[in-house]
Amino acid sequence: MGAMEKTGKDVRAGAVCGAPRTGWDLHCHTVFSDGKASPAQMLGQARALPDLTGVAITDHDSTAGWPQAQQAARATGVPLVRGAEITSDWKNRTSVHLLAWLFDPSEPTLAGLFARTRAERVERTRRMVEAISHDYPITWEDVLAQAGTAGLTTIGRPHIADALVAAGVVRTRSEAFATIVSGSSKYYLPVRSPEVTEVIAAVKAAGGVIGIAHAASPTRNAVILTDDDIAFFASRGLDALEVWHRENTAEGRARLLRLADRLGLLVTGGSDWHGTDGKPNRLGENLTADDVVEQIEERGAIAIVR
Ligand code: AMP
Ligand code: ZN
Ligand code: FE
Ligand code: FE
């Protein structure tokens, strides 16, 4: 079966080639990382979108939002996939974001890996703030004050951006990402994180399903993963590629679709939603086909909350 058949039932003219028009948004952030909305607000908004079958909570390097999201899924009747977006590194060349779904959150290796990355994120973000504070009027306390759920939120550059907005230095989060906190800014520091292969092994040990997020985004990746890189990850147990993401280029999507077909990987889509004022991305703007989510559930260690 070809990748297009796997992902797209859509034959309407004008649709992005093969992108599902109904299905699941498998890539969403809440206040438990750098999103602006609570899990309850996310599920509430999802309920109002008729083309959306369900959503996934995929906060950065954390499962802390799962209990609230589960409660909200039951209250709204919107099905929920529990997951996370995991920061990893490939050969010290580029940061790779991995989406993991339906894993056992109590599995010690994976839980330890999350704790380690969050500690690294605090340290790195604190050092960036220290350097920025020499030139702009923000403190580490100002940045912590922007993190939604004290102590439970995965800290990152978006919280520095929010502190810069609050101090009147820039107008929006996106303006900060285009300047002071951008990847090419003199203040930028990478997050030290585990190798892709280590994360795949940990997620597999926890019974989860794992894909590469926005693999064909030139802004999100310092170096674009090659076909050989992705084939190697597939040999280590990678399940999926996020093809339908606003930052993947058209040629990149075509390449990922061909690769998914050749390597037998699932094709997913997600909005990378960060709340209405967190990022321009709209909830449900990119979707994963229902039958793909069925396969993800078959492979996963825990059930979809319905
Ligand atoms: P960090 O992980 O700390 O390096 O911060 C980068 C993260 O910020 C990415 O995962 C983005 O999804 C997120 N982010 C949130 N808002 C924005 C924005 N307006 N522009 C770019 N990235 C953003
Ligand atoms: Zn984010
Ligand atoms: Fe990401
Ligand atoms: Fe994301």
CSV table of C-alpha atoms and ligand atoms in Angstrom, one decimal:
chain,number,residue,atom,x,y,z
A,1,MET,CA,0.0,0.0,0.0
A,2,GLY,CA,1.4,3.4,-0.9
A,3,ALA,CA,1.8,6.3,1.6
A,4,MET,CA,-0.8,8.3,-0.1
A,5,GLU,CA,-3.4,5.6,0.3
A,6,LYS,CA,-2.3,5.3,4.0
A,7,THR,CA,-2.8,9.0,4.7
A,8,GLY,CA,-5.2,10.4,2.3
A,9,LYS,CA,-8.8,9.6,1.4
A,10,ASP,CA,-9.2,13.0,0.2
A,11,VAL,CA,-9.5,13.5,-3.6
A,12,ARG,CA,-11.0,17.0,-3.5
A,13,ALA,CA,-9.3,19.5,-5.8
A,14,GLY,CA,-7.1,22.1,-4.0
A,15,ALA,CA,-6.3,19.9,-1.0
A,16,VAL,CA,-2.6,19.7,-0.1
A,17,CYS,CA,-1.7,16.4,-1.9
A,18,GLY,CA,-2.8,13.6,0.4
A,19,ALA,CA,-3.3,15.6,3.6
A,20,PRO,CA,-6.3,14.2,5.5
A,21,ARG,CA,-9.2,16.6,5.9
A,22,THR,CA,-10.6,14.9,9.0
A,23,GLY,CA,-8.8,13.0,11.8
A,24,TRP,CA,-6.6,13.6,14.8
A,25,ASP,CA,-4.3,16.5,15.8
A,26,LEU,CA,-1.4,14.5,17.2
A,27,HIS,CA,0.9,17.4,18.2
A,28,CYS,CA,-0.3,20.0,20.8
A,29,HIS,CA,1.2,21.9,23.7
A,30,THR,CA,-0.3,23.2,26.9
A,31,VAL,CA,0.7,25.2,29.9
A,32,PHE,CA,2.6,22.1,31.1
A,33,SER,CA,5.3,23.1,28.7
A,34,ASP,CA,5.3,26.3,26.5
A,35,GLY,CA,1.6,26.3,25.4
A,36,LYS,CA,-0.6,29.2,26.6
A,37,ALA,CA,-3.8,27.1,27.2
A,38,SER,CA,-4.7,24.6,29.9
A,39,PRO,CA,-5.5,21.0,28.9
A,40,ALA,CA,-9.2,21.8,29.6
A,41,GLN,CA,-9.1,24.8,27.3
A,42,MET,CA,-7.5,22.6,24.6
A,43,LEU,CA,-10.1,19.9,24.8
A,44,GLY,CA,-12.9,22.5,25.0
A,45,GLN,CA,-11.6,24.1,21.7
A,46,ALA,CA,-11.2,20.7,20.1
A,47,ARG,CA,-14.9,19.9,20.8
A,48,ALA,CA,-16.0,22.8,18.7
A,49,LEU,CA,-14.0,21.6,15.6
A,50,PRO,CA,-16.2,19.2,13.5
A,51,ASP,CA,-13.3,17.7,11.4
A,52,LEU,CA,-11.3,16.8,14.5
A,53,THR,CA,-11.8,13.2,15.8
A,54,GLY,CA,-9.5,13.7,18.7
A,55,VAL,CA,-6.3,15.3,20.0
A,56,ALA,CA,-3.0,14.4,21.5
A,57,ILE,CA,-1.3,16.2,24.4
A,58,THR,CA,2.4,16.4,23.5
A,59,ASP,CA,4.1,18.7,25.9
A,60,HIS,CA,7.9,19.0,25.7
A,61,ASP,CA,9.7,16.4,27.8
A,62,SER,CA,6.9,15.9,30.3
A,63,THR,CA,3.7,13.9,31.1
A,64,ALA,CA,2.7,16.3,33.9
A,65,GLY,CA,-0.3,17.5,32.0
A,66,TRP,CA,-1.8,14.0,31.5
A,67,PRO,CA,-4.1,13.8,34.5
A,68,GLN,CA,-5.7,17.2,33.7
A,69,ALA,CA,-6.0,16.3,30.1
A,70,GLN,CA,-7.6,12.9,30.9
A,71,GLN,CA,-10.1,14.6,33.1
A,72,ALA,CA,-11.0,17.1,30.4
A,73,ALA,CA,-11.3,14.4,27.7
A,74,ARG,CA,-13.9,12.6,29.9
A,75,ALA,CA,-15.7,15.9,30.6
A,76,THR,CA,-15.9,17.0,27.0
A,77,GLY,CA,-16.2,13.6,25.3
A,78,VAL,CA,-13.2,14.5,23.0
A,79,PRO,CA,-10.9,11.4,22.6
A,80,LEU,CA,-7.4,12.0,23.9
A,81,VAL,CA,-4.0,10.4,22.9
A,82,ARG,CA,-1.5,10.9,25.8
A,83,GLY,CA,2.0,11.7,24.5
A,84,ALA,CA,5.0,14.0,24.6
A,85,GLU,CA,7.4,15.8,22.3
A,86,ILE,CA,10.9,14.7,23.3
A,87,THR,CA,14.0,16.8,22.7
A,88,SER,CA,16.9,14.7,21.3
A,89,ASP,CA,20.2,15.2,19.6
A,90,TRP,CA,21.7,13.7,16.5
A,91,LYS,CA,25.5,13.4,16.3
A,92,ASN,CA,25.9,16.8,17.9
A,93,ARG,CA,24.8,18.3,14.6
A,94,THR,CA,21.1,19.0,15.1
A,95,SER,CA,18.4,18.9,17.7
A,96,VAL,CA,15.6,16.4,16.7
A,97,HIS,CA,12.1,16.5,18.1
A,98,LEU,CA,10.5,13.2,18.6
A,99,LEU,CA,6.7,12.7,19.1
A,100,ALA,CA,5.9,9.7,21.4
A,101,TRP,CA,2.4,8.5,22.1
A,102,LEU,CA,0.7,5.9,24.3
A,103,PHE,CA,3.7,4.9,26.3
A,104,ASP,CA,3.8,3.8,30.0
A,105,PRO,CA,4.7,7.0,31.9
A,106,SER,CA,6.0,5.1,34.9
A,107,GLU,CA,8.7,3.2,32.9
A,108,PRO,CA,11.9,4.3,34.8
A,109,THR,CA,14.3,4.8,31.9
A,110,LEU,CA,11.9,7.1,30.0
A,111,ALA,CA,10.8,9.0,33.2
A,112,GLY,CA,14.5,9.5,34.1
A,113,LEU,CA,15.3,10.8,30.6
A,114,PHE,CA,12.5,13.3,30.9
A,115,ALA,CA,13.7,14.5,34.3
A,116,ARG,CA,17.3,14.8,32.9
A,117,THR,CA,16.2,16.9,29.9
A,118,ARG,CA,14.0,19.2,32.0
A,119,ALA,CA,16.9,19.8,34.4
A,120,GLU,CA,19.2,20.6,31.4
A,121,ARG,CA,16.5,22.9,30.0
A,122,VAL,CA,16.3,24.9,33.3
A,123,GLU,CA,20.1,25.2,33.4
A,124,ARG,CA,20.4,26.2,29.7
A,125,THR,CA,17.5,28.7,29.9
A,126,ARG,CA,18.9,30.2,33.1
A,127,ARG,CA,22.3,30.8,31.4
A,128,MET,CA,20.6,32.3,28.3
A,129,VAL,CA,18.7,34.7,30.7
A,130,GLU,CA,21.8,35.6,32.5
A,131,ALA,CA,23.4,36.7,29.2
A,132,ILE,CA,20.3,38.5,28.0
A,133,SER,CA,19.9,40.3,31.3
A,134,HIS,CA,23.1,42.2,30.7
A,135,ASP,CA,21.4,43.9,27.7
A,136,TYR,CA,17.7,43.8,28.5
A,137,PRO,CA,15.6,44.4,31.7
A,138,ILE,CA,14.6,40.8,32.5
A,139,THR,CA,15.5,38.5,35.4
A,140,TRP,CA,15.3,34.7,35.9
A,141,GLU,CA,12.4,35.3,38.3
A,142,ASP,CA,10.6,37.2,35.5
A,143,VAL,CA,11.0,34.2,33.2
A,144,LEU,CA,9.8,31.7,35.9
A,145,ALA,CA,6.8,33.9,36.4
A,146,GLN,CA,5.8,33.2,32.8
A,147,ALA,CA,5.8,29.4,33.3
A,148,GLY,CA,2.1,28.4,33.6
A,149,THR,CA,2.2,25.7,36.4
A,150,ALA,CA,4.8,26.5,39.0
A,151,GLY,CA,7.4,23.7,39.2
A,152,LEU,CA,5.6,21.4,36.7
A,153,THR,CA,6.1,23.4,33.5
A,154,THR,CA,8.9,22.4,31.1
A,155,ILE,CA,10.9,25.6,30.7
A,156,GLY,CA,12.2,26.9,27.4
A,157,ARG,CA,12.9,29.9,25.1
A,158,PRO,CA,9.1,30.7,24.8
A,159,HIS,CA,9.1,31.7,28.5
A,160,ILE,CA,12.1,34.0,27.9
A,161,ALA,CA,10.1,35.4,25.0
A,162,ASP,CA,7.1,36.0,27.2
A,163,ALA,CA,9.2,37.8,29.8
A,164,LEU,CA,10.6,40.1,27.1
A,165,VAL,CA,7.1,40.9,26.0
A,166,ALA,CA,6.0,41.6,29.6
A,167,ALA,CA,9.1,43.9,29.9
A,168,GLY,CA,8.0,45.8,26.8
A,169,VAL,CA,11.2,44.8,24.9
A,170,VAL,CA,9.3,43.1,22.1
A,171,ARG,CA,5.6,43.0,21.2
A,172,THR,CA,5.1,39.3,20.7
A,173,ARG,CA,6.5,35.9,21.3
A,174,SER,CA,7.2,35.5,17.6
A,175,GLU,CA,9.0,38.8,17.5
A,176,ALA,CA,11.3,37.5,20.2
A,177,PHE,CA,11.9,34.3,18.3
A,178,ALA,CA,12.8,36.4,15.2
A,179,THR,CA,15.4,38.3,17.3
A,180,ILE,CA,16.7,37.9,20.8
A,181,VAL,CA,15.9,34.2,21.4
A,182,SER,CA,16.3,32.9,17.8
A,183,GLY,CA,18.5,30.0,17.1
A,184,SER,CA,21.0,32.3,15.4
A,185,SER,CA,21.0,34.9,18.2
A,186,LYS,CA,24.3,35.4,20.1
A,187,TYR,CA,22.4,34.5,23.3
A,188,TYR,CA,21.2,31.1,22.0
A,189,LEU,CA,22.4,27.9,23.7
A,190,PRO,CA,21.3,24.4,22.7
A,191,VAL,CA,19.6,22.1,25.2
A,192,ARG,CA,21.9,19.2,26.0
A,193,SER,CA,19.7,16.1,25.3
A,194,PRO,CA,19.9,12.4,24.7
A,195,GLU,CA,20.7,10.8,21.3
A,196,VAL,CA,17.8,10.0,19.0
A,197,THR,CA,18.6,6.3,19.3
A,198,GLU,CA,18.5,6.4,23.1
A,199,VAL,CA,15.1,8.1,23.1
A,200,ILE,CA,13.7,5.5,20.6
A,201,ALA,CA,14.9,2.7,22.8
A,202,ALA,CA,13.4,4.3,25.9
A,203,VAL,CA,10.0,4.9,24.3
A,204,LYS,CA,10.0,1.3,22.9
A,205,ALA,CA,10.9,0.0,26.4
A,206,ALA,CA,7.9,1.9,27.7
A,207,GLY,CA,5.6,0.4,25.0
A,208,GLY,CA,5.1,3.6,23.1
A,209,VAL,CA,4.8,4.6,19.5
A,210,ILE,CA,7.4,7.1,18.2
A,211,GLY,CA,7.7,9.5,15.2
A,212,ILE,CA,9.9,12.4,14.1
A,213,ALA,CA,8.3,15.8,14.4
A,214,HIS,CA,8.6,18.4,11.6
A,215,ALA,CA,11.5,16.5,10.0
A,216,ALA,CA,11.4,18.7,6.9
A,217,SER,CA,11.3,22.1,8.5
A,218,PRO,CA,14.3,24.2,7.6
A,219,THR,CA,13.7,26.5,10.6
A,220,ARG,CA,13.2,23.8,13.2
A,221,ASN,CA,16.3,21.8,12.3
A,222,ALA,CA,19.8,23.1,12.1
A,223,VAL,CA,20.6,20.2,9.6
A,224,ILE,CA,17.8,18.3,7.8
A,225,LEU,CA,17.9,14.5,8.5
A,226,THR,CA,19.0,12.5,5.5
A,227,ASP,CA,17.2,9.5,4.0
A,228,ASP,CA,19.9,7.3,5.5
A,229,ASP,CA,19.5,8.9,8.9
A,230,ILE,CA,15.7,8.2,8.8
A,231,ALA,CA,16.3,4.6,7.5
A,232,PHE,CA,18.7,4.0,10.4
A,233,PHE,CA,16.1,5.2,12.9
A,234,ALA,CA,13.5,3.0,11.3
A,235,SER,CA,15.8,0.0,11.8
A,236,ARG,CA,15.9,1.0,15.5
A,237,GLY,CA,12.2,1.0,15.9
A,238,LEU,CA,10.9,4.4,14.7
A,239,ASP,CA,7.2,4.1,13.8
A,240,ALA,CA,6.2,7.3,12.1
A,241,LEU,CA,7.0,10.6,10.3
A,242,GLU,CA,5.1,13.8,10.9
A,243,VAL,CA,4.5,14.8,7.2
A,244,TRP,CA,1.6,17.2,7.7
A,245,HIS,CA,3.1,20.1,9.7
A,246,ARG,CA,3.1,23.7,8.6
A,247,GLU,CA,6.8,24.1,8.6
A,248,ASN,CA,7.6,21.1,6.4
A,249,THR,CA,8.4,22.3,2.9
A,250,ALA,CA,6.5,20.9,-0.1
A,251,GLU,CA,9.5,19.1,-1.4
A,252,GLY,CA,10.2,17.9,2.1
A,253,ARG,CA,6.7,16.4,2.5
A,254,ALA,CA,7.0,14.6,-0.9
A,255,ARG,CA,10.4,13.2,0.2
A,256,LEU,CA,9.0,12.1,3.6
A,257,LEU,CA,6.0,10.4,2.0
A,258,ARG,CA,8.3,8.5,-0.4
A,259,LEU,CA,10.4,7.4,2.6
A,260,ALA,CA,7.4,6.4,4.7
A,261,ASP,CA,6.3,4.3,1.9
A,262,ARG,CA,9.7,2.6,1.3
A,263,LEU,CA,10.4,2.1,5.0
A,264,GLY,CA,6.8,1.1,6.1
A,265,LEU,CA,6.4,4.1,8.5
A,266,LEU,CA,3.1,5.6,9.5
A,267,VAL,CA,2.4,9.2,8.3
A,268,THR,CA,1.1,11.6,10.8
A,269,GLY,CA,0.0,15.3,11.0
A,270,GLY,CA,-0.2,17.8,13.8
A,271,SER,CA,-0.7,21.5,14.3
A,272,ASP,CA,2.1,22.1,16.9
A,273,TRP,CA,-0.6,24.2,18.6
A,274,HIS,CA,0.7,26.4,21.5
A,275,GLY,CA,-2.6,28.2,22.3
A,276,THR,CA,-4.3,31.0,20.5
A,277,ASP,CA,-1.7,33.6,21.5
A,278,GLY,CA,1.3,31.3,21.8
A,279,LYS,CA,2.0,30.7,18.1
A,280,PRO,CA,0.0,31.4,14.9
A,281,ASN,CA,-0.7,27.6,14.5
A,282,ARG,CA,-4.4,26.8,14.7
A,283,LEU,CA,-5.7,23.7,16.5
A,284,GLY,CA,-6.5,21.0,14.0
A,285,GLU,CA,-4.8,22.7,11.1
A,286,ASN,CA,-2.9,19.5,10.2
A,287,LEU,CA,-4.3,16.1,10.9
A,288,THR,CA,-3.6,12.4,11.1
A,289,ALA,CA,-5.9,10.0,9.4
A,290,ASP,CA,-8.3,7.9,11.6
A,291,ASP,CA,-6.9,4.6,10.4
A,292,VAL,CA,-3.3,5.6,11.2
A,293,VAL,CA,-4.4,6.4,14.8
A,294,GLU,CA,-6.1,3.0,14.9
A,295,GLN,CA,-2.7,1.4,14.1
A,296,ILE,CA,-1.0,3.7,16.7
A,297,GLU,CA,-3.4,2.5,19.3
A,298,GLU,CA,-2.8,-1.2,18.4
A,299,ARG,CA,0.9,-0.7,18.9
A,300,GLY,CA,0.7,1.5,22.1
A,301,ALA,CA,1.0,0.3,25.7
A,302,ILE,CA,-2.0,2.4,27.0
A,303,ALA,CA,-5.4,3.2,25.6
A,304,ILE,CA,-6.8,6.3,24.0
A,305,VAL,CA,-9.0,8.1,26.6
A,306,ARG,CA,-12.5,8.0,25.3
B,1,AMP,P1,13.3,25.6,23.2
B,1,AMP,O1,12.8,24.2,23.1
B,1,AMP,O2,13.5,26.1,24.6
B,1,AMP,O3,14.6,25.7,22.4
B,1,AMP,O4,12.3,26.6,22.5
B,1,AMP,C1,11.8,26.3,21.2
B,1,AMP,C2,10.4,25.9,21.2
B,1,AMP,O5,9.6,27.1,21.2
B,1,AMP,C3,9.9,25.1,19.9
B,1,AMP,O6,9.6,23.8,20.3
B,1,AMP,C4,8.7,25.9,19.5
B,1,AMP,O7,7.6,25.0,19.3
B,1,AMP,C5,8.4,26.8,20.6
B,1,AMP,N1,7.7,28.1,20.2
B,1,AMP,C6,6.7,28.6,20.9
B,1,AMP,N2,6.3,29.8,20.3
B,1,AMP,C7,7.1,30.0,19.3
B,1,AMP,C8,7.1,31.0,18.3
B,1,AMP,N3,6.3,32.1,18.3
B,1,AMP,N4,8.1,30.9,17.3
B,1,AMP,C9,8.9,29.9,17.3
B,1,AMP,N5,8.9,28.9,18.2
B,1,AMP,C10,8.0,28.9,19.2
B,2,ZN,ZN,6.8,24.1,22.1
B,3,FE,FE,9.0,20.7,18.0
B,4,FE,FE,5.9,21.1,19.2
